[in-house]
Structure formats: structure tokens, C-alpha cells
mmCIF file of C-alpha atoms in Angstrom:
data_model
loop_
_atom_site.group_PDB
_atom_site.id
_atom_site.type_symbol
_atom_site.label_atom_id
_atom_site.label_comp_id
_atom_site.label_asym_id
_atom_site.label_seq_id
_atom_site.Cartn_x
_atom_site.Cartn_y
_atom_site.Cartn_z
ATOM 1 C CA MET J 1 -11.660 7.550 15.222
ATOM 2 C CA LYS J 2 -12.447 7.005 18.876
ATOM 3 C CA PHE J 3 -10.136 8.292 21.572
ATOM 4 C CA LYS J 4 -9.447 7.530 25.209
ATOM 5 C CA ALA J 5 -8.854 10.586 27.400
ATOM 6 C CA HIS J 6 -5.858 11.098 29.659
ATOM 7 C CA PHE J 7 -5.331 14.171 31.834
ATOM 8 C CA LEU J 8 -1.904 15.536 32.572
ATOM 9 C CA PRO J 9 -2.249 17.816 35.620
ATOM 10 C CA SER J 10 0.180 20.682 36.018
ATOM 11 C CA LYS J 11 1.947 21.595 39.270
ATOM 12 C CA LEU J 12 0.099 24.922 39.371
ATOM 13 C CA ASN J 13 -3.261 23.207 38.991
ATOM 14 C CA THR J 14 -2.408 20.806 41.818
ATOM 15 C CA PHE J 15 -1.240 23.707 43.983
ATOM 16 C CA LEU J 16 -4.544 25.577 43.494
ATOM 17 C CA TYR J 17 -6.490 22.497 44.459
ATOM 18 C CA GLY J 18 -4.402 22.194 47.610
ATOM 19 C CA VAL J 19 -4.858 25.853 48.534
ATOM 20 C CA PHE J 20 -8.587 25.712 47.918
ATOM 21 C CA LEU J 21 -9.129 22.574 49.998
ATOM 22 C CA PHE J 22 -6.900 23.815 52.824
ATOM 23 C CA TYR J 23 -8.643 27.162 53.213
ATOM 24 C CA PHE J 24 -12.063 25.628 52.696
ATOM 25 C CA VAL J 25 -11.518 23.213 55.575
ATOM 26 C CA TRP J 26 -9.965 25.968 57.696
ATOM 27 C CA ALA J 27 -12.902 28.302 57.036
ATOM 28 C CA SER J 28 -15.330 25.588 58.021
ATOM 29 C CA PHE J 29 -13.831 25.413 61.534
ATOM 30 C CA TYR J 30 -12.829 29.064 61.989
ATOM 31 C CA PRO J 31 -15.247 31.197 59.928
ATOM 32 C CA ALA J 32 -14.659 34.334 62.010
ATOM 33 C CA ASP J 33 -11.000 34.539 60.995
ATOM 34 C CA TYR J 34 -11.807 35.231 57.307
ATOM 35 C CA SER J 35 -12.958 38.373 55.554
ATOM 36 C CA TYR J 36 -15.513 38.475 52.771
ATOM 37 C CA THR J 37 -12.756 39.379 50.282
ATOM 38 C CA LEU J 38 -10.835 36.210 51.027
ATOM 39 C CA LEU J 39 -13.983 34.144 50.742
ATOM 40 C CA TYR J 40 -14.758 35.851 47.419
ATOM 41 C CA ILE J 41 -11.291 34.941 46.084
ATOM 42 C CA LEU J 42 -11.753 31.426 47.375
ATOM 43 C CA GLY J 43 -15.043 31.201 45.471
ATOM 44 C CA ILE J 44 -13.410 32.367 42.249
ATOM 45 C CA ILE J 45 -10.684 29.733 42.590
ATOM 46 C CA GLY J 46 -13.328 27.078 43.232
ATOM 47 C CA ALA J 47 -15.327 28.166 40.174
ATOM 48 C CA ILE J 48 -12.245 28.038 37.960
ATOM 49 C CA LEU J 49 -11.399 24.550 39.178
ATOM 50 C CA LEU J 50 -14.989 23.417 38.600
ATOM 51 C CA LEU J 51 -15.040 24.823 35.060
ATOM 52 C CA SER J 52 -11.664 23.220 34.425
ATOM 53 C CA ASP J 53 -12.970 19.789 35.395
ATOM 54 C CA LEU J 54 -16.153 20.220 33.375
ATOM 55 C CA TYR J 55 -14.194 21.289 30.289
ATOM 56 C CA ALA J 56 -11.798 18.353 30.632
ATOM 57 C CA ALA J 57 -14.691 15.917 30.968
ATOM 58 C CA LEU J 58 -17.004 17.299 28.262
ATOM 59 C CA SER J 59 -14.861 18.982 25.592
ATOM 60 C CA HIS J 60 -13.918 15.735 23.843
ATOM 61 C CA ARG J 61 -17.206 13.867 24.304
ATOM 62 C CA LYS J 62 -18.566 14.895 20.896
ATOM 63 C CA LEU J 63 -15.277 15.517 19.131
ATOM 64 C CA GLU J 64 -14.941 13.464 15.954
ATOM 65 C CA VAL J 65 -11.817 12.842 13.891
ATOM 66 C CA GLU J 66 -12.134 10.871 10.665
ATOM 67 C CA PHE J 67 -10.074 10.058 7.598
ATOM 68 C CA VAL J 68 -11.295 11.714 4.428
ATOM 69 C CA GLU J 69 -9.673 9.049 2.226
ATOM 70 C CA LYS J 70 -9.762 5.456 3.442
ATOM 71 C CA SER J 71 -7.008 4.455 1.042
ATOM 72 C CA ALA J 72 -4.640 5.942 -1.511
ATOM 73 C CA ARG J 73 -2.456 4.409 -4.196
ATOM 74 C CA LYS J 74 0.919 5.823 -5.141
ATOM 75 C CA TYR J 75 4.053 4.853 -7.027
ATOM 76 C CA LYS J 76 7.467 5.134 -5.430
ATOM 77 C CA GLY J 77 8.556 8.756 -5.390
ATOM 78 C CA GLU J 78 5.053 10.186 -5.780
ATOM 79 C CA GLU J 79 3.721 12.775 -3.367
ATOM 80 C CA GLY J 80 0.374 12.573 -1.642
ATOM 81 C CA VAL J 81 -1.802 14.279 0.935
ATOM 82 C CA MET J 82 -3.442 12.609 3.928
ATOM 83 C CA THR J 83 -6.503 14.606 4.995
ATOM 84 C CA PHE J 84 -8.421 14.487 8.270
ATOM 85 C CA LYS J 85 -11.853 15.937 9.009
ATOM 86 C CA ILE J 86 -12.241 17.211 12.576
ATOM 87 C CA THR J 87 -15.749 18.025 13.806
ATOM 88 C CA GLN J 88 -16.774 19.423 17.177
ATOM 89 C CA HIS J 89 -20.425 18.476 17.680
ATOM 90 C CA GLY J 90 -20.369 19.808 21.238
ATOM 91 C CA LEU J 91 -20.659 23.334 22.648
ATOM 92 C CA LEU J 92 -17.079 23.779 23.860
ATOM 93 C CA PRO J 93 -14.319 25.130 21.582
ATOM 94 C CA ILE J 94 -10.923 23.493 21.264
ATOM 95 C CA VAL J 95 -8.077 25.934 20.747
ATOM 96 C CA GLY J 96 -4.408 25.299 20.012
ATOM 97 C CA ALA J 97 -4.764 21.528 19.619
ATOM 98 C CA ALA J 98 -2.161 19.205 18.118
ATOM 99 C CA LEU J 99 -2.863 15.974 16.238
ATOM 100 C CA ASP J 100 0.149 13.621 16.171
ATOM 101 C CA ILE J 101 0.020 10.962 13.450
ATOM 102 C CA TYR J 102 2.210 7.858 13.261
ATOM 103 C CA ALA J 103 2.428 5.713 10.129
ATOM 104 C CA SER J 104 4.631 2.849 8.958
ATOM 105 C CA ASP J 105 7.701 3.917 7.051
ATOM 106 C CA TYR J 106 6.731 2.987 3.494
ATOM 107 C CA ILE J 107 5.942 6.695 3.317
ATOM 108 C CA ILE J 108 7.576 9.678 4.986
ATOM 109 C CA PHE J 109 5.721 12.796 6.049
ATOM 110 C CA ALA J 110 6.997 16.153 4.839
ATOM 111 C CA GLY J 111 9.303 17.712 7.392
ATOM 112 C CA ASP J 112 9.876 14.479 9.308
ATOM 113 C CA LYS J 113 13.557 13.910 10.032
ATOM 114 C CA LYS J 114 13.180 10.164 10.350
ATOM 115 C CA LYS J 115 16.169 8.198 11.537
ATOM 116 C CA ARG J 116 17.201 5.106 9.645
ATOM 117 C CA SER J 117 16.623 2.951 12.703
ATOM 118 C CA ALA J 118 13.034 4.175 13.081
ATOM 119 C CA SER J 119 10.263 2.074 11.562
ATOM 120 C CA ARG J 120 7.666 4.820 11.547
ATOM 121 C CA THR J 121 7.119 8.368 10.368
ATOM 122 C CA HIS J 122 5.529 11.144 12.412
ATOM 123 C CA LYS J 123 3.646 14.342 11.671
ATOM 124 C CA ARG J 124 2.139 16.953 14.009
ATOM 125 C CA LEU J 125 -0.845 18.973 12.783
ATOM 126 C CA LEU J 126 -1.991 22.085 14.661
ATOM 127 C CA PHE J 127 -5.615 23.224 14.587
ATOM 128 C CA SER J 128 -8.468 24.947 16.421
ATOM 129 C CA VAL J 129 -12.132 24.076 16.020
ATOM 130 C CA MET J 130 -15.173 26.017 17.173
ATOM 131 C CA PRO J 131 -18.461 24.526 18.466
ATOM 132 C CA LYS J 132 -20.708 22.961 15.813
ATOM 133 C CA ARG J 133 -18.007 23.416 13.170
ATOM 134 C CA SER J 134 -15.794 21.191 11.021
ATOM 135 C CA ILE J 135 -12.298 21.757 9.691
ATOM 136 C CA HIS J 136 -9.890 19.825 7.475
ATOM 137 C CA VAL J 137 -6.196 19.383 8.223
ATOM 138 C CA SER J 138 -3.724 17.745 5.847
ATOM 139 C CA ALA J 139 -0.315 16.111 6.006
ATOM 140 C CA LYS J 140 1.859 15.847 2.898
ATOM 141 C CA TYR J 141 3.938 12.714 2.374
ATOM 142 C CA ILE J 142 6.198 10.997 -0.149
ATOM 143 C CA ALA J 143 5.993 7.298 -1.037
ATOM 144 C CA ILE J 144 9.497 5.906 -0.582
ATOM 145 C CA GLU J 145 9.179 2.117 -0.591
ATOM 146 C CA ARG J 146 6.914 -0.636 -1.934
ATOM 147 C CA GLY J 147 4.382 -1.784 0.634
ATOM 148 C CA VAL J 148 1.258 -0.773 2.521
ATOM 149 C CA SER J 149 1.617 2.081 4.995
ATOM 150 C CA LYS J 150 -1.076 2.393 7.650
ATOM 151 C CA VAL J 151 -1.708 4.966 10.341
ATOM 152 C CA PHE J 152 -1.262 2.748 13.394
ATOM 153 C CA GLY J 153 -1.663 5.397 16.060
ATOM 154 C CA SER J 154 -2.613 8.987 16.655
ATOM 155 C CA THR J 155 -2.683 11.296 19.651
ATOM 156 C CA LEU J 156 -4.676 14.494 20.074
ATOM 157 C CA SER J 157 -3.664 16.970 22.778
ATOM 158 C CA TYR J 158 -4.819 20.446 23.785
ATOM 159 C CA SER J 159 -4.760 22.779 26.766
ATOM 160 C CA ASN J 160 -7.620 23.249 29.189
ATOM 161 C CA LEU J 161 -9.242 26.638 28.560
ATOM 162 C CA PHE J 162 -10.243 27.047 32.219
ATOM 163 C CA GLY J 163 -7.264 25.446 33.887
ATOM 164 C CA PHE J 164 -3.618 24.699 33.669
ATOM 165 C CA ASN J 165 -3.647 20.988 32.836
ATOM 166 C CA GLN J 166 -3.188 19.249 29.489
ATOM 167 C CA ILE J 167 -5.822 16.982 27.922
ATOM 168 C CA VAL J 168 -4.430 14.075 25.890
ATOM 169 C CA LEU J 169 -6.603 11.792 23.742
ATOM 170 C CA GLN J 170 -5.118 8.526 22.502
ATOM 171 C CA GLN J 171 -6.655 6.601 19.616
ATOM 172 C CA LYS J 172 -8.321 3.390 20.752
ATOM 173 C CA SER J 173 -10.310 2.413 17.652
ATOM 174 C CA ILE J 174 -8.931 0.394 14.758
ATOM 175 C CA ASP J 175 -10.105 2.915 12.165
ATOM 176 C CA SER J 176 -7.215 3.738 9.891
ATOM 177 C CA THR J 177 -6.218 4.774 6.428
ATOM 178 C CA GLU J 178 -3.693 3.071 4.206
ATOM 179 C CA VAL J 179 -1.365 4.197 1.475
ATOM 180 C CA ILE J 180 -0.586 1.430 -0.999
ATOM 181 C CA VAL J 181 2.811 2.074 -2.555
ATOM 182 C CA TYR J 182 3.080 0.310 -5.904
ATOM 183 C CA PRO J 183 6.413 -1.065 -7.073
ATOM 184 C CA GLU J 184 8.249 1.058 -9.577
ATOM 185 C CA VAL J 185 7.540 -0.010 -13.145
ATOM 186 C CA LYS J 186 11.068 -0.767 -14.285
ATOM 187 C CA VAL J 187 11.601 -1.426 -17.975
ATOM 188 C CA SER J 188 13.176 -4.845 -18.411
ATOM 189 C CA LYS J 189 16.023 -4.854 -20.915
ATOM 190 C CA PHE J 190 15.301 -8.076 -22.744
ATOM 191 C CA LYS J 191 15.265 -8.854 -26.438
ATOM 192 C CA PRO J 192 12.012 -9.802 -28.190
ATOM 193 C CA PHE J 193 11.431 -13.462 -27.459
ATOM 194 C CA ARG J 194 9.531 -16.177 -29.226
ATOM 195 C CA LEU J 195 6.736 -17.475 -27.058
ATOM 196 C CA ARG J 196 6.074 -20.680 -28.982
ATOM 197 C CA ASN J 197 8.691 -23.375 -28.590
ATOM 198 C CA VAL J 198 7.057 -25.774 -31.058
ATOM 199 C CA GLU J 199 6.017 -23.824 -34.131
ATOM 200 C CA GLY J 200 2.639 -24.770 -35.530
ATOM 201 C CA ASN J 201 1.007 -26.388 -32.505
ATOM 202 C CA TYR J 202 -1.098 -23.313 -31.776
ATOM 203 C CA ARG J 203 -1.289 -21.739 -35.234
ATOM 204 C CA LYS J 204 -4.617 -21.403 -36.982
ATOM 205 C CA GLN J 205 -5.719 -19.461 -40.041
ATOM 206 C CA ASN J 206 -8.968 -18.176 -38.489
ATOM 207 C CA ALA J 207 -7.896 -17.823 -34.854
ATOM 208 C CA LEU J 208 -9.546 -15.348 -32.512
ATOM 209 C CA PHE J 209 -6.305 -14.163 -30.904
ATOM 210 C CA GLN J 210 -2.977 -12.794 -32.045
ATOM 211 C CA ASP J 211 0.342 -13.270 -30.306
ATOM 212 C CA LYS J 212 1.327 -9.609 -29.915
ATOM 213 C CA ILE J 213 4.853 -10.506 -28.864
ATOM 214 C CA LEU J 214 5.603 -12.687 -31.887
ATOM 215 C CA LYS J 215 5.827 -10.744 -35.168
ATOM 216 C CA VAL J 216 5.896 -12.934 -38.261
ATOM 217 C CA ALA J 217 5.668 -10.437 -41.152
ATOM 218 C CA SER J 218 4.371 -7.052 -42.263
ATOM 219 C CA LYS J 219 1.791 -5.869 -44.787
ATOM 220 C CA ASP J 220 0.488 -2.710 -46.412
ATOM 221 C CA TYR J 221 -1.470 -0.446 -44.073
ATOM 222 C CA VAL J 222 -5.258 -0.335 -44.405
ATOM 223 C CA ARG J 223 -7.722 1.925 -42.606
ATOM 224 C CA THR J 224 -8.953 -0.822 -40.280
ATOM 225 C CA ASP J 225 -5.464 -1.419 -38.843
ATOM 226 C CA GLN J 226 -4.700 -0.041 -35.394
ATOM 227 C CA LEU J 227 -2.159 2.741 -35.116
ATOM 228 C CA ARG J 228 -0.097 0.870 -32.498
ATOM 229 C CA ASP J 229 0.423 -2.025 -34.953
ATOM 230 C CA ILE J 230 2.264 0.132 -37.514
ATOM 231 C CA HIS J 231 5.855 -0.951 -38.189
ATOM 232 C CA TRP J 232 7.441 2.497 -38.076
ATOM 233 C CA LYS J 233 10.990 1.498 -39.001
ATOM 234 C CA GLU J 234 9.953 -0.427 -42.084
ATOM 235 C CA SER J 235 7.487 2.327 -43.026
ATOM 236 C CA ALA J 236 10.286 4.893 -42.923
ATOM 237 C CA ARG J 237 12.594 2.659 -44.938
ATOM 238 C CA LEU J 238 10.042 1.917 -47.689
ATOM 239 C CA GLY J 239 8.332 5.317 -47.676
ATOM 240 C CA ALA J 240 4.855 3.838 -47.123
ATOM 241 C CA LEU J 241 2.944 2.738 -44.043
ATOM 242 C CA ARG J 242 3.421 -0.915 -43.122
ATOM 243 C CA THR J 243 1.529 -2.888 -40.455
ATOM 244 C CA ASN J 244 2.877 -5.715 -38.304
ATOM 245 C CA VAL J 245 1.425 -9.180 -38.805
ATOM 246 C CA TYR J 246 1.346 -11.341 -35.688
ATOM 247 C CA GLU J 247 1.155 -15.088 -35.261
ATOM 248 C CA GLN J 248 -2.410 -16.328 -35.046
ATOM 249 C CA VAL J 249 -3.069 -18.467 -31.982
ATOM 250 C CA THR J 250 -6.057 -20.330 -30.578
ATOM 251 C CA ASP J 251 -5.188 -19.580 -26.968
ATOM 252 C CA LEU J 252 -2.998 -17.042 -25.220
ATOM 253 C CA GLU J 253 -2.868 -16.875 -21.437
ATOM 254 C CA VAL J 254 0.144 -15.952 -19.332
ATOM 255 C CA LEU J 255 0.793 -17.171 -15.797
ATOM 256 C CA ILE J 256 3.352 -15.335 -13.644
ATOM 257 C CA ILE J 257 4.465 -17.232 -10.543
ATOM 258 C CA VAL J 258 6.499 -15.424 -7.889
ATOM 259 C CA ASN J 259 9.005 -17.287 -5.739
ATOM 260 C CA LEU J 260 9.450 -15.643 -2.335
ATOM 261 C CA ARG J 261 12.113 -18.141 -1.283
ATOM 262 C CA SER J 262 15.774 -18.025 -2.133
ATOM 263 C CA ASP J 263 17.736 -21.162 -2.954
ATOM 264 C CA LYS J 264 19.406 -21.188 0.473
ATOM 265 C CA SER J 265 16.760 -20.070 2.972
ATOM 266 C CA TYR J 266 13.084 -19.292 3.514
ATOM 267 C CA VAL J 267 13.599 -15.564 2.952
ATOM 268 C CA ALA J 268 13.304 -13.955 -0.446
ATOM 269 C CA VAL J 269 16.273 -13.264 -2.676
ATOM 270 C CA GLU J 270 18.030 -9.975 -2.004
ATOM 271 C CA TYR J 271 16.941 -8.524 -5.353
ATOM 272 C CA ILE J 272 13.235 -9.303 -4.843
ATOM 273 C CA GLU J 273 12.294 -5.620 -5.173
ATOM 274 C CA GLU J 274 13.797 -5.524 -8.667
ATOM 275 C CA ILE J 275 11.789 -8.637 -9.501
ATOM 276 C CA TYR J 276 8.598 -6.881 -8.404
ATOM 277 C CA GLU J 277 9.463 -3.876 -10.569
ATOM 278 C CA LYS J 278 10.012 -6.061 -13.635
ATOM 279 C CA ILE J 279 6.765 -7.958 -13.005
ATOM 280 C CA ALA J 280 4.957 -4.618 -12.895
ATOM 281 C CA TYR J 281 6.438 -3.766 -16.293
ATOM 282 C CA ILE J 282 5.573 -7.139 -17.838
ATOM 283 C CA SER J 283 2.022 -6.861 -16.481
ATOM 284 C CA TYR J 284 1.776 -3.423 -18.066
ATOM 285 C CA GLN J 285 2.875 -4.813 -21.440
ATOM 286 C CA LEU J 286 0.357 -7.665 -21.219
ATOM 287 C CA THR J 287 -2.396 -5.216 -20.288
ATOM 288 C CA ARG J 288 -1.504 -2.918 -23.170
ATOM 289 C CA ASP J 289 -1.638 -5.829 -25.617
ATOM 290 C CA LYS J 290 -4.925 -7.112 -24.104
ATOM 291 C CA ILE J 291 -3.397 -10.455 -23.158
ATOM 292 C CA PRO J 292 -5.101 -12.156 -20.179
ATOM 293 C CA TYR J 293 -2.814 -13.168 -17.342
ATOM 294 C CA GLN J 294 -2.862 -14.300 -13.743
ATOM 295 C CA LEU J 295 -0.307 -14.042 -10.975
ATOM 296 C CA ILE J 296 0.369 -16.540 -8.162
ATOM 297 C CA SER J 297 2.919 -16.539 -5.328
ATOM 298 C CA ASN J 298 4.096 -19.406 -3.146
ATOM 299 C CA VAL J 299 2.521 -17.718 -0.122
ATOM 300 C CA LYS J 300 -0.484 -19.468 1.400
ATOM 301 C CA HIS J 301 -3.448 -17.962 3.185
ATOM 302 C CA ILE J 302 -3.366 -18.426 6.935
ATOM 303 C CA HIS J 303 -6.860 -19.922 7.131
ATOM 304 C CA LEU J 304 -7.318 -21.187 3.563
ATOM 305 C CA ASN J 305 -5.508 -23.942 1.740
ATOM 306 C CA ASP J 306 -4.863 -21.717 -1.240
ATOM 307 C CA TYR J 307 -2.064 -19.596 -2.655
ATOM 308 C CA LEU J 308 -2.180 -15.812 -2.700
ATOM 309 C CA HIS J 309 -3.008 -14.941 -6.285
ATOM 310 C CA VAL J 310 -4.599 -12.555 -8.740
ATOM 311 C CA PRO J 311 -7.232 -14.406 -10.818
ATOM 312 C CA ILE J 312 -6.957 -14.373 -14.572
ATOM 313 C CA GLY J 313 -8.144 -11.228 -16.274
ATOM 314 C CA SER J 314 -7.145 -8.280 -18.402
ATOM 315 C CA GLY J 315 -7.679 -4.554 -18.653
ATOM 316 C CA ALA J 316 -6.870 -1.532 -16.525
ATOM 317 C CA ASN J 317 -8.690 -2.725 -13.398
ATOM 318 C CA HIS J 318 -6.908 -6.058 -13.544
ATOM 319 C CA TYR J 319 -3.557 -4.276 -13.814
ATOM 320 C CA LYS J 320 -4.509 -2.163 -10.801
ATOM 321 C CA ARG J 321 -5.241 -5.329 -8.791
ATOM 322 C CA THR J 322 -1.875 -6.718 -9.860
ATOM 323 C CA LEU J 323 0.009 -3.667 -8.595
ATOM 324 C CA GLU J 324 -1.878 -3.817 -5.299
ATOM 325 C CA PHE J 325 -1.076 -7.526 -4.994
ATOM 326 C CA LEU J 326 2.630 -6.821 -5.519
ATOM 327 C CA ALA J 327 2.503 -4.004 -2.965
ATOM 328 C CA ARG J 328 1.002 -6.280 -0.303
ATOM 329 C CA LEU J 329 3.401 -9.188 -0.793
ATOM 330 C CA LYS J 330 5.804 -9.647 2.109
ATOM 331 C CA SER J 331 8.892 -11.815 2.128
ATOM 332 C CA ILE J 332 8.224 -12.749 5.764
ATOM 333 C CA ASP J 333 4.883 -14.422 4.973
ATOM 334 C CA PHE J 334 4.417 -18.185 5.243
ATOM 335 C CA THR J 335 5.798 -19.713 2.057
ATOM 336 C CA VAL J 336 5.746 -23.234 0.660
ATOM 337 C CA PRO J 337 8.435 -24.871 -1.504
ATOM 338 C CA PHE J 338 8.357 -23.377 -4.973
ATOM 339 C CA ASP J 339 8.384 -26.758 -6.738
ATOM 340 C CA HIS J 340 5.027 -27.536 -5.055
ATOM 341 C CA LEU J 341 3.547 -24.454 -6.693
ATOM 342 C CA VAL J 342 5.027 -25.332 -10.095
ATOM 343 C CA ARG J 343 3.586 -28.866 -9.932
ATOM 344 C CA SER J 344 0.124 -27.451 -9.215
ATOM 345 C CA VAL J 345 0.028 -25.436 -12.468
ATOM 346 C CA PRO J 346 -1.629 -28.224 -14.559
ATOM 347 C CA ASN J 347 -4.438 -28.386 -11.963
ATOM 348 C CA LEU J 348 -5.429 -24.733 -12.372
ATOM 349 C CA ASN J 349 -8.822 -23.830 -13.820
ATOM 350 C CA HIS J 350 -6.999 -21.913 -16.559
ATOM 351 C CA VAL J 351 -3.904 -23.785 -17.687
ATOM 352 C CA PRO J 352 -1.653 -21.128 -19.247
ATOM 353 C CA SER J 353 -0.053 -21.230 -22.652
ATOM 354 C CA HIS J 354 2.946 -19.297 -21.271
ATOM 355 C CA LEU J 355 4.594 -19.344 -17.871
ATOM 356 C CA ILE J 356 6.963 -16.762 -16.374
ATOM 357 C CA PHE J 357 8.607 -17.619 -13.060
ATOM 358 C CA THR J 358 10.950 -15.619 -10.843
ATOM 359 C CA GLY J 359 13.988 -16.381 -8.765
ATOM 360 C CA PRO J 360 16.637 -19.120 -8.749
ATOM 361 C CA THR J 361 15.951 -22.812 -9.256
ATOM 362 C CA ASP J 362 17.222 -26.147 -8.014
ATOM 363 C CA HIS J 363 16.917 -29.720 -9.246
ATOM 364 C CA LYS J 364 13.328 -30.167 -8.010
ATOM 365 C CA ILE J 365 12.151 -26.909 -9.559
ATOM 366 C CA ASN J 366 13.908 -27.661 -12.858
ATOM 367 C CA THR J 367 12.243 -31.080 -13.023
ATOM 368 C CA ALA J 368 8.802 -29.564 -12.448
ATOM 369 C CA LEU J 369 9.414 -26.890 -15.098
ATOM 370 C CA PHE J 370 10.539 -29.446 -17.686
ATOM 371 C CA GLU J 371 7.284 -31.331 -17.054
ATOM 372 C CA LEU J 372 5.369 -28.188 -17.957
ATOM 373 C CA GLN J 373 7.344 -27.820 -21.173
ATOM 374 C CA LYS J 374 6.319 -31.358 -22.115
ATOM 375 C CA ARG J 375 2.730 -30.110 -21.908
ATOM 376 C CA GLN J 376 3.556 -27.501 -24.588
ATOM 377 C CA ILE J 377 3.677 -24.634 -22.061
ATOM 378 C CA SER J 378 6.299 -22.038 -22.949
ATOM 379 C CA VAL J 379 8.409 -21.317 -19.860
ATOM 380 C CA TYR J 380 10.478 -18.187 -19.155
ATOM 381 C CA GLN J 381 12.601 -17.149 -16.210
ATOM 382 C CA LEU J 382 12.729 -13.604 -14.840
ATOM 383 C CA ASP J 383 15.848 -12.934 -12.814
ATOM 384 C CA LYS J 384 17.695 -9.828 -11.675
ATOM 385 C CA TYR J 385 18.930 -8.996 -15.162
ATOM 386 C CA GLU J 386 16.494 -10.101 -17.849
ATOM 387 C CA LEU J 387 13.729 -12.383 -19.032
ATOM 388 C CA VAL J 388 15.117 -15.494 -20.726
ATOM 389 C CA GLU J 389 13.649 -18.645 -22.167
ATOM 390 C CA PHE J 390 13.961 -21.536 -19.744
ATOM 391 C CA GLY J 391 16.122 -24.396 -20.981
ATOM 392 C CA ARG J 392 18.242 -22.317 -23.360
ATOM 393 C CA SER J 393 21.995 -22.023 -22.764
ATOM 394 C CA GLY J 394 22.157 -24.332 -19.812
ATOM 395 C CA GLY J 395 18.705 -23.761 -18.403
ATOM 396 C CA ALA J 396 17.767 -21.675 -15.436
ATOM 397 C CA ARG J 397 20.101 -19.655 -13.248
#
């Protein structure tokens, strides 16, 4: 980080300057009125003031403060440590310094008594660093809310070793670190659901994929079966290991579309955080079952005519990108009508076999969703309470 220096002179330092200049001018006109002792004291005061100015000007020239970690990823409630490396490349020591850090309030530093009205958290770190040496200082924090917390400002202050003034360095560079707080993975309390509305359209005897959510039967366990496919309840009831048999499908891709608009305004629904938590859980289940999925929101890029999205994929890294995507979503971003996003689904490079959408619907959204069902796409709605099949029991809510 680069800093801009500010000097806070003390009253005593200003007084010494005044005394020195006054007697120096007086001695220039009336040299006979002064003894050598007074001139000696005057010289000492002048030397101290000179050293004070040199220290203030040079002590921070080669001082370097940098973030050890450029980014960190945490779940809500997890603790973390933000570490700074401070190096003095110069020849002047810095003693009794304080580094004040300010970050957005998705995290809270340990010991910070943050008020509810404050939108930032603060931490002061004390340190001393000798010439040609490096030290590390750390600040503990707790992730308290989904989002991306960045250090948006820092101030470094220390006393002048040869004077009485205070040296204050304010961060002027854009170098920062960020803490990405993932949404909590909240288990959704929904019953097992059938993903295929029209039975047989996607069934095949020699298919490459299995629908892990749709169990059709069970069979005797063989050594090649995976342990996670064992039907434990039936095995206990029959006294022998039984393995689940899943529906064979030719294609299985899930699309999750996130609506950041409520039915009455441009802002997101009040329970949007719970929606994020349930999406995190569903994404985890899809990742565990090796089902490819993609995620799209009705938020558009500022400079690109494209929706914010996570491309289709699977695996642990893809799940990590999904959590980061959910952490960065903001309800105040520029959104487009949700029915526009729904109507664009058939134009995607990967048309999904299953669609999960969030939030309430209206007539336009319902019409667009029914059009997708006509294309044999299974549609489900994720609301505040559960995941339900769209069109059942009166349709969406």
C-alpha cells in the first residue's frame, strides 16, 4: 500500500520553533548580549528541530505495508485472520506505531464495538519495526453477513523520535484485500421430487447418466456399486445390502435462475438471504451427485449485454465459483424484468433439462414458464419455505 504523509505539529514543537527563530534573529543583531552557554543551548534546540524534520520527511519513504492474503473465503459465523506485512527498507526505526484498518461491515473485527448504524468495522494494530526488518501484524475477525468485505481505508500513525509532532500516513493506493462471505448452506426441507414430468421421454436402457434424485427401484449390492448408493433402510429391513437404482436419462442439466426483483418493486424480496442459503444447499447436492448445473440472475453487466451468471459445470471448483457468485450478488444492482430472463432460456448454449427459479411470479412470468414446460423442461420454484414443482396445486406462489 502507498501512503500520503500528513504532519500534526504539537504546541510544544511550535513553541520551540518560535523560541529558536526569535533568539536566532536577536543574536544576529545583538551578539554581545549572549553568552556561549545560551548559544550552545540554542544550537541543541536547532539540531533537535533539524533531526525532527529529517525524521518526519525520511522515516516513511521506504516503509512498505502489504496484505499477506489478497482474498479469503469464509462462511457466515466463521473466524478469520487478516495479516499485514510491514517492512522498513530505510535506516530509521519506527516505534510505537498504530495501523488503523477500516473494512465494510460484512465482517466485524475482534474487539470492535460496532454500532448498528455504522457501515464499517475498525481495528487498531500496534507495532514497532526496526531498520531493514519486517514484521507481521494480524487482526482477527468474524464473518457475520453474506457479501464481499473490502479494506477501503487504512491510516498509519506514529510519533516523531526527535520531536514532539505526530506523523500520520493515509492510504492513497487502491491496493486492498477482500473477504468473501459465502451464504450459509441451509438445508431445504422439501420432499423428494420427481424431476421428469412426462415419464419415458428421456429414458434409455443404455444411457450415460443417471437421475440421482429419482429412485425407481433397488437391487442386490455388488462390489462395483458405490457406497453412497446403498439403500440403508431397506438393507436393514431385509438384512442384506441393497443398492438404489436410478432412472436412466440421456441428458441431465440443471439451470438455476435467481430473481432479484420482488413482485411489487425493483428491490429483492425481503427473504432473499434465505433464498441464497437454499440455493447454496441445492448447488451442494448437485455437486455431490455430479450433476452439471449453471446459475443465472436477472442482473446485467454494466458494459456488456449479458446476464451475470456462472457457466455450466460441475465439481468442487464449480461449487466454489457458485458460492462466490452468490456472495457478490447485490439486490441494488441493475436488474431486468424476470420474464425477459425466462424467455431467453431456450436461446442458451446449454438448454437445461430442469429449471429451478426463485421468488414470486406474475402473469407474464407464469406464461414464460409454461412455455418452457411445453419444451419438456421440468420447472421448479424455490420460495421462502420449500422447493415445489411449478404448476402443481395452483401453480407458483
